[in-house]
Each structure stands twice: as structure tokens, then as C-alpha cells.
XYZ file of C-alpha atoms in Angstrom:
273
model
C -0.129 -0.055 0.239
C 1.455 3.448 -1.266
C 2.248 6.359 1.658
C -0.244 8.203 -0.765
C -3.308 5.429 -0.362
C -2.893 5.302 3.567
C -2.750 9.495 3.778
C -6.000 9.081 1.325
C -7.823 6.598 3.332
C -6.935 8.538 6.938
C -8.578 11.278 5.075
C -11.538 9.384 4.126
C -11.860 7.415 7.874
C -12.210 11.046 8.988
C -14.801 12.114 6.643
C -16.688 9.712 7.847
C -15.703 10.504 11.704
C -17.292 14.244 11.120
C -20.671 12.251 10.725
C -20.486 9.969 13.057
C -19.611 12.503 15.788
C -22.807 13.894 14.393
C -25.166 10.849 16.639
C -22.741 9.372 18.969
C -20.924 10.621 21.228
C -18.742 7.348 22.084
C -14.481 9.265 22.514
C -12.666 6.147 21.746
C -13.470 4.329 18.081
C -12.214 2.031 15.406
C -12.329 2.375 12.494
C -13.826 -0.565 9.451
C -12.133 0.000 5.939
C -13.143 -1.105 2.705
C -11.993 0.831 0.083
C -10.346 0.484 -3.621
C -7.621 1.889 -5.301
C -8.266 4.050 -7.754
C -8.022 8.004 -9.588
C -10.189 11.111 -9.908
C -11.979 11.736 -13.635
C -13.763 14.328 -13.994
C -16.380 15.005 -16.973
C -16.225 17.694 -19.009
C -20.794 18.808 -19.975
C -23.520 16.052 -18.466
C -20.649 12.625 -18.924
C -20.934 11.732 -15.355
C -22.267 7.780 -15.936
C -19.731 7.674 -18.145
C -17.132 9.833 -15.898
C -18.482 7.176 -13.396
C -18.071 3.562 -15.518
C -14.351 4.790 -16.847
C -13.492 5.668 -13.892
C -14.942 1.282 -13.042
C -13.141 0.029 -15.181
C -10.028 1.692 -14.517
C -10.445 0.574 -10.387
C -10.550 -2.578 -11.284
C -8.030 -3.292 -14.573
C -5.779 -1.044 -15.065
C -4.587 -2.909 -18.430
C -8.309 -2.567 -20.115
C -9.186 1.577 -19.661
C -12.077 2.439 -21.871
C -12.162 5.622 -22.243
C -15.083 9.004 -22.063
C -15.397 9.449 -25.375
C -15.404 5.091 -26.544
C -17.818 4.450 -23.747
C -19.837 8.248 -25.508
C -19.794 6.147 -28.241
C -21.256 3.625 -28.260
C -23.698 5.251 -25.577
C -24.750 7.509 -29.392
C -25.350 4.311 -31.167
C -27.541 3.007 -29.006
C -29.255 5.899 -28.619
C -28.596 6.749 -25.110
C -27.466 9.705 -25.062
C -27.046 12.928 -27.143
C -24.421 14.665 -24.545
C -22.714 12.519 -22.648
C -25.858 12.056 -20.447
C -27.548 8.431 -19.430
C -30.861 8.648 -17.596
C -31.368 4.648 -17.626
C -30.030 2.342 -14.517
C -30.476 -0.693 -17.920
C -28.503 2.069 -19.989
C -25.789 1.622 -17.085
C -25.920 -2.092 -17.358
C -26.432 -2.456 -21.145
C -22.680 -0.996 -22.694
C -20.954 -2.642 -19.346
C -22.583 -6.184 -20.886
C -22.042 -5.176 -24.419
C -18.253 -3.026 -24.415
C -16.511 -5.579 -22.054
C -17.712 -8.458 -22.635
C -18.720 -9.228 -18.341
C -21.873 -9.094 -16.239
C -23.452 -6.004 -14.855
C -26.414 -6.555 -12.599
C -29.210 -4.859 -12.051
C -30.400 -4.406 -8.834
C -34.384 -2.484 -7.817
C -36.748 -2.171 -5.539
C -39.627 0.410 -6.809
C -41.080 2.999 -3.957
C -38.345 1.100 -1.159
C -39.258 5.112 0.824
C -43.391 4.268 0.341
C -43.293 1.162 1.836
C -43.133 1.798 4.810
C -42.595 4.688 7.799
C -40.439 2.278 9.234
C -38.420 1.950 7.014
C -34.888 2.589 7.628
C -35.623 -1.490 10.206
C -37.223 -3.002 6.782
C -36.542 -6.370 4.971
C -36.331 -4.191 0.817
C -33.328 -1.931 3.379
C -32.130 -4.247 4.357
C -30.877 -6.343 1.191
C -29.769 -3.413 -0.358
C -27.713 -3.038 2.505
C -26.189 -5.690 2.224
C -25.760 -5.930 -1.250
C -24.048 -2.464 -1.175
C -21.661 -3.679 1.449
C -21.304 -7.342 -0.223
C -20.509 -6.716 -4.053
C -17.724 -3.892 -1.821
C -16.042 -6.774 -0.605
C -15.847 -9.264 -3.388
C -14.478 -6.487 -5.071
C -16.979 -4.565 -7.326
C -17.985 -1.588 -7.623
C -21.195 0.227 -7.536
C -22.908 2.921 -9.206
C -26.019 4.955 -8.014
C -27.876 7.787 -9.386
C -28.731 10.383 -7.165
C -29.562 13.769 -6.590
C -26.366 16.001 -5.709
C -26.012 18.772 -3.963
C -24.088 22.012 -4.528
C -21.578 20.296 -2.543
C -21.347 16.642 -4.369
C -22.892 15.102 -1.380
C -26.753 13.261 -1.980
C -29.621 15.699 -2.240
C -33.958 15.795 -1.937
C -34.502 17.753 -4.969
C -36.985 15.215 -7.029
C -34.460 14.483 -9.069
C -33.922 17.909 -10.443
C -30.088 17.493 -10.511
C -29.819 13.991 -10.723
C -26.094 12.368 -11.360
C -23.787 9.064 -10.832
C -21.691 7.906 -7.475
C -19.261 5.561 -7.931
C -19.753 3.638 -4.396
C -15.243 2.543 -4.423
C -15.451 1.425 -0.717
C -17.427 2.658 2.735
C -16.690 2.568 6.452
C -17.981 1.254 9.480
C -17.128 1.599 13.253
C -16.409 -1.368 15.253
C -18.538 0.343 19.147
C -21.218 -0.660 16.165
C -20.597 -4.819 15.551
C -20.924 -6.814 18.713
C -19.068 -9.032 17.782
C -16.718 -7.471 15.685
C -16.794 -10.593 12.617
C -14.256 -9.222 10.241
C -10.877 -10.431 8.723
C -7.632 -8.209 9.063
C -5.482 -7.026 5.238
C -3.796 -3.854 7.113
C -3.426 -1.760 9.417
C -2.860 2.061 9.162
C -2.386 4.388 11.992
C -3.401 7.834 12.063
C -1.586 10.384 13.150
C -4.177 11.355 16.044
C -3.144 8.298 16.969
C -5.976 5.173 15.740
C -5.735 2.636 14.550
C -7.953 1.964 11.524
C -8.664 -1.614 10.385
C -8.496 -1.760 5.997
C -10.603 -4.976 5.176
C -11.408 -7.675 2.435
C -13.983 -9.883 4.831
C -16.444 -9.498 7.450
C -18.339 -12.904 8.001
C -21.234 -11.107 9.346
C -23.070 -8.294 7.649
C -25.885 -8.011 10.032
C -24.597 -7.233 12.905
C -23.598 -3.814 11.653
C -25.601 -0.618 12.234
C -27.205 0.411 9.169
C -27.475 3.593 10.101
C -24.136 4.436 10.830
C -22.135 3.320 7.003
C -20.176 5.556 4.654
C -19.962 4.988 1.606
C -16.795 6.292 -0.210
C -17.551 7.974 -3.912
C -16.807 9.055 -6.242
C -18.095 11.080 -8.585
C -17.184 13.586 -11.921
C -17.240 16.892 -10.622
C -14.504 17.463 -8.208
C -11.235 15.331 -7.734
C -11.682 14.925 -4.080
C -13.489 11.379 -2.455
C -17.270 12.090 -1.176
C -17.676 10.227 2.306
C -21.742 9.901 3.248
C -23.918 8.180 5.627
C -24.616 5.272 3.161
C -28.634 5.723 4.440
C -28.587 9.789 2.712
C -27.204 8.481 -0.263
C -30.506 5.480 -0.945
C -33.328 7.894 0.527
C -31.356 10.155 -1.776
C -31.159 7.937 -4.495
C -35.148 6.835 -4.247
C -36.851 10.387 -4.527
C -35.669 10.714 -8.339
C -39.806 10.834 -9.349
C -38.782 13.608 -12.490
C -37.095 15.132 -14.840
C -35.984 18.438 -14.833
C -37.930 20.775 -15.932
C -35.173 22.754 -17.911
C -34.266 19.277 -19.721
C -37.552 18.398 -20.885
C -37.856 22.376 -22.724
C -34.461 21.852 -24.185
C -34.660 18.257 -26.192
C -31.638 17.602 -26.461
C -31.215 14.826 -24.083
C -32.000 11.538 -24.096
C -35.200 10.911 -21.565
C -36.620 6.985 -21.865
C -39.883 7.771 -21.328
C -40.190 5.104 -18.768
C -40.064 8.249 -17.194
C -36.829 8.759 -13.945
C -39.331 7.116 -11.224
C -39.102 4.035 -13.450
C -35.462 4.184 -14.857
C -33.366 5.293 -12.242
C -35.422 5.530 -8.483
C -33.628 2.200 -6.664
C -32.045 0.592 -8.151
C -27.959 0.865 -8.518
C -25.907 -1.908 -10.659
C -22.613 -3.780 -9.945
C -20.711 -5.460 -11.145
C -16.621 -6.722 -12.028
C -14.332 -7.045 -14.379
């Protein structure tokens, strides 16, 4: 593990602890992280989905690089885009499977937030969280659409700021695991003295508190890693119900006729090379 990557892991852990400390008073915590090493790639225009695809392939197999322009040419030829926009999770799956011959999988649960007022304890949410964490632990990559706020964090804007995030890892804190069912890969000592455990296996995902999972993400509007509560990202994903009115009036974008609430809402994709 390079010193640069170790530094990045420390920064990511600090960001996760910022959220953790808002709801927990524990002063002594043991952060645990699973993360893919990655490099940032910035978008030029509405290319967030294409940039996420290029970044994902680079992370999973550095020998097999697919440039953004190649993804764009493929998507345009299939009638999925005009300017680089991708408003359908199925488009992402089709592009991956056709372009690099791999089996991307589409995960979809309709109306997650509408099923119950106690959605944080719902079986549907548990299944979704477990699928995301287990995919990352299996060295797979997860792409998820969400509403992007001014600071790139997840927002609830009904799909008017829809964007693509590439989930490359997650952080949890061991005080919320009893017992800690993981297999260590390595340890990193933060300048504060806190020891960060890097893992590639957790035996029992059910022991992890969903409220204290923080995902590590890349997205095409910033070179910096985003670290957000997973539940915030899922809530944002589940609020994608309307196309941005400006795009409907523009006419220069491919907007699936079934609507964003079918094409993007409550969906994510995961695949490996």
C-alpha cells in the first residue's frame, strides 16, 4: 500500500467520523474500512455516468482502459445519449455488458421509501445495504444515481439534480459491531493515534448498524472523494421521481419514456472485471 493511499484512507476516515460524531458520543472508536484504490476523473459536460464507467474499469483492471469518448460513442450509437447524459440504469448495464463483455447486474426495489414509515428497519432496505456491502467486499464496483447538492453530497430534489456516484468503499466503526466479524487485511495508524483497520472480508453483515455505514464515492464534478452516510445516498436515490424541467424543455437529451422514477429511482448497478 502506497503512502499516498494510506493518506487518502486517513482523510476518508476523518470525513466518516465527522458524520459519526454527529449522532454518537463515543470518543474511542475503531474505524474499519473497505476501499478500492482509485484516481479521479472529471467530467466535461453532462458525462457523469460515462465518467463513472471509465473510472470503474480503471479501478477494476488497469490493463483494460475504456476512455470516456469510447463510452460516449457506444452510448450514442445505441441511442442512449445525445450529449453524454445517461438517464437509465439499464443503459449502464447494457453498455458494460456489450462494451467489455462482462455481466453487470441491475438491482432494483420499487418504492423503497413509500413502503413503510419504518423504512430504516425494512427487509427491502436490509437487502439493498447487504448487496452494496457484499459487492464491495467481493471487489465489485457499485454505480448509483442520486440527487447532487451544491457540495456534491446527496440531496432530495426530486431528481432535478440527478447525477451518478461510483461507490468504491465504505467505513464503519467497530463500536457498532458485536462482535467484530471481520478479517484484517492491514492496519494504518492515523496521526491522532487511532488505528484504522483495512479489511476485505466481514463474516456477518447483519451485525452492522445501517445508520453508521459511510460510503466512499467518486463522482465526476470533483477530484476529491465523497464520504456520505449510506442511508442519505439511498434516500436520495429513492427520491428520483421527475426529470429536471429545463431538460424537458430543451429537447437535446435522451429521456427514457418510462420516466426517471422507473429508469433510475431505487436502482443501482454492480459489476466486476
